[in-house]
């Protein structure tokens, strides 16, 4: 399955209990948080490698707020009712881009901000180019970037491919340490660097 080695990247405030939004917990719990108060919503997505854009789905609306209960119920509903033979993948992926790289490797970027894609099908992109923005579309419980590598552009049959990150930094022992060709853990405070 294509999701096997997927990543969900979420930007959080490490100084404030790892919250992904700028609002009180009570507001999030009771009323929800507007997207503009979410730390990573609207942040640019950079192509991690050179490649060619092979598929784009855009125009799927985002929910206007992030609410733990509403988003959890919708995620559960979409996960259990999704039928790949009937439904379009945008039901779970929201707005998404697929890019073909060397050696038949495909990259998928999902849950993008509505109308944020600034590439077209068949565009050749270079590592570092901005291809869209982080959003809250599809089966998302909060603004984040879903990223996966696959062996096919056909999501129905694609197999996931493991991924190492060429270079990033981890914050540990009160300093940033550069890491090469590795994978950060889910609890690491890390940032990508050039």
XYZ file of C-alpha atoms in Angstrom:
194
model
C 0.000 0.000 0.000
C 1.225 3.499 -0.872
C 0.713 4.824 2.660
C 3.120 2.374 4.269
C 6.059 4.782 4.718
C 4.110 8.056 4.625
C 4.869 11.090 6.790
C 2.522 13.672 8.272
C 4.443 16.898 8.917
C 2.925 19.199 11.518
C 4.452 22.440 12.736
C 4.066 22.973 16.490
C 5.025 25.478 19.157
C 7.558 23.521 21.221
C 7.616 26.208 23.925
C 3.849 26.046 24.393
C 3.036 22.386 25.076
C 3.569 21.410 21.415
C 0.320 23.054 20.315
C -0.179 23.482 16.563
C -2.313 26.608 16.960
C -2.163 30.059 18.574
C -5.265 30.015 20.785
C -6.295 28.695 24.168
C -6.866 24.995 24.651
C -10.388 25.833 25.845
C -11.159 27.557 22.545
C -9.845 24.519 20.614
C -11.837 22.153 22.836
C -15.158 24.014 22.739
C -15.347 26.117 19.587
C -12.443 25.177 17.377
C -9.598 27.284 16.048
C -9.738 29.294 12.790
C -7.258 28.094 10.163
C -5.384 31.410 10.221
C -4.447 30.670 13.862
C -2.839 27.330 12.955
C 0.953 27.568 12.795
C 1.597 25.725 9.539
C -1.556 26.561 7.587
C -0.562 28.394 4.418
C 3.155 27.647 4.778
C 4.926 26.974 1.459
C 5.715 23.421 0.356
C 9.092 23.075 -1.365
C 9.850 20.272 -3.796
C 12.337 17.967 -2.013
C 13.853 16.834 -5.345
C 13.798 17.549 -9.062
C 10.825 16.066 -10.865
C 7.864 16.445 -13.177
C 4.310 17.214 -12.043
C 2.045 14.367 -13.206
C -1.206 15.037 -11.327
C -2.900 17.913 -9.520
C -6.208 18.018 -7.671
C -7.146 21.484 -6.429
C -10.296 23.403 -5.553
C -11.443 21.060 -2.766
C -12.759 23.311 0.040
C -11.163 23.306 3.473
C -13.106 23.411 6.706
C -12.850 26.935 8.158
C -11.944 25.805 11.674
C -10.013 22.990 13.301
C -12.088 21.288 15.980
C -10.897 18.083 17.630
C -14.314 16.413 17.714
C -15.616 17.426 14.284
C -12.322 16.596 12.560
C -12.027 13.257 14.378
C -15.576 12.219 13.440
C -15.034 13.196 9.799
C -11.685 11.365 9.669
C -13.274 8.218 11.057
C -16.255 8.507 8.695
C -14.072 9.048 5.611
C -11.656 6.264 6.581
C -14.386 3.698 7.069
C -16.619 4.683 4.132
C -13.954 5.336 1.488
C -14.202 2.969 -1.488
C -11.355 3.395 -3.971
C -13.507 1.900 -6.749
C -16.234 4.514 -6.255
C -14.743 7.629 -4.650
C -12.149 10.074 -5.909
C -8.984 10.099 -3.776
C -9.581 13.760 -3.014
C -12.189 12.586 -0.484
C -9.302 11.544 1.779
C -6.312 13.390 0.260
C -8.064 16.708 -0.303
C -6.063 18.915 -2.641
C -2.938 17.074 -3.715
C -0.006 17.031 -6.100
C 1.847 14.051 -7.499
C 5.371 14.401 -8.853
C 7.475 11.870 -10.772
C 11.175 11.727 -9.954
C 14.050 9.641 -11.292
C 13.956 5.839 -11.219
C 10.161 5.639 -11.319
C 9.680 7.154 -7.852
C 6.532 9.206 -7.300
C 5.992 11.768 -4.535
C 2.533 12.687 -3.258
C 1.787 15.876 -1.279
C -1.709 15.916 0.256
C -4.125 18.091 2.277
C -2.998 21.261 0.490
C -4.560 24.678 0.967
C -7.380 25.306 -1.500
C -6.202 26.970 -4.723
C -2.595 27.167 -3.532
C -0.942 24.991 -6.163
C 1.334 27.079 -8.349
C 2.441 24.327 -10.720
C 0.767 22.700 -13.708
C 0.758 19.163 -15.063
C 3.985 18.434 -16.991
C 5.881 21.263 -15.259
C 9.509 20.383 -14.552
C 10.323 21.485 -11.009
C 13.659 21.818 -9.306
C 14.508 20.946 -5.723
C 13.435 23.873 -3.557
C 10.726 25.210 -5.890
C 7.467 26.090 -4.138
C 4.674 23.834 -5.416
C 1.794 24.749 -3.071
C 0.858 25.521 0.538
C 0.040 23.434 3.599
C -3.694 23.171 4.150
C -6.564 21.394 5.863
C -8.387 19.699 2.983
C -9.601 16.119 2.814
C -9.240 13.693 5.716
C -7.255 16.085 7.903
C -7.505 16.522 11.667
C -5.478 19.741 11.525
C -3.391 21.614 8.952
C -0.403 19.453 8.020
C 1.442 18.067 5.023
C 0.987 14.404 4.161
C 3.998 13.198 2.138
C 4.691 9.782 0.675
C 6.907 8.050 -1.877
C 5.391 5.401 -4.156
C 6.406 3.151 -7.038
C 3.464 4.162 -9.252
C 1.241 7.122 -10.059
C -1.754 4.814 -9.693
C -2.644 5.211 -6.016
C -4.829 2.076 -6.089
C -1.888 -0.238 -6.757
C 1.108 1.829 -5.640
C 3.470 0.425 -3.034
C 5.075 2.741 -0.513
C 8.810 3.371 -0.688
C 10.884 4.186 2.411
C 12.507 7.604 2.450
C 15.623 9.040 4.059
C 16.049 12.774 4.405
C 19.302 14.088 2.988
C 19.923 16.749 5.630
C 18.064 18.228 8.585
C 18.715 19.482 12.092
C 17.497 18.098 15.412
C 17.254 20.212 18.548
C 18.758 18.275 21.433
C 20.792 19.266 24.467
C 19.794 22.902 23.832
C 21.476 23.075 20.427
C 20.811 22.232 16.798
C 22.688 19.189 15.462
C 22.902 18.398 11.743
C 21.780 14.910 10.729
C 22.438 13.315 7.327
C 20.566 10.561 5.455
C 18.245 9.579 8.258
C 14.646 9.784 9.444
C 13.521 11.940 12.377
C 11.396 10.232 15.019
C 7.863 11.396 15.758
C 9.052 13.118 18.935
C 12.075 14.907 17.465
C 12.097 18.669 17.236
C 13.621 19.093 13.802
C 13.871 21.464 10.875
C 14.881 21.009 7.266
C 17.844 23.023 6.042
C 19.479 23.663 2.667
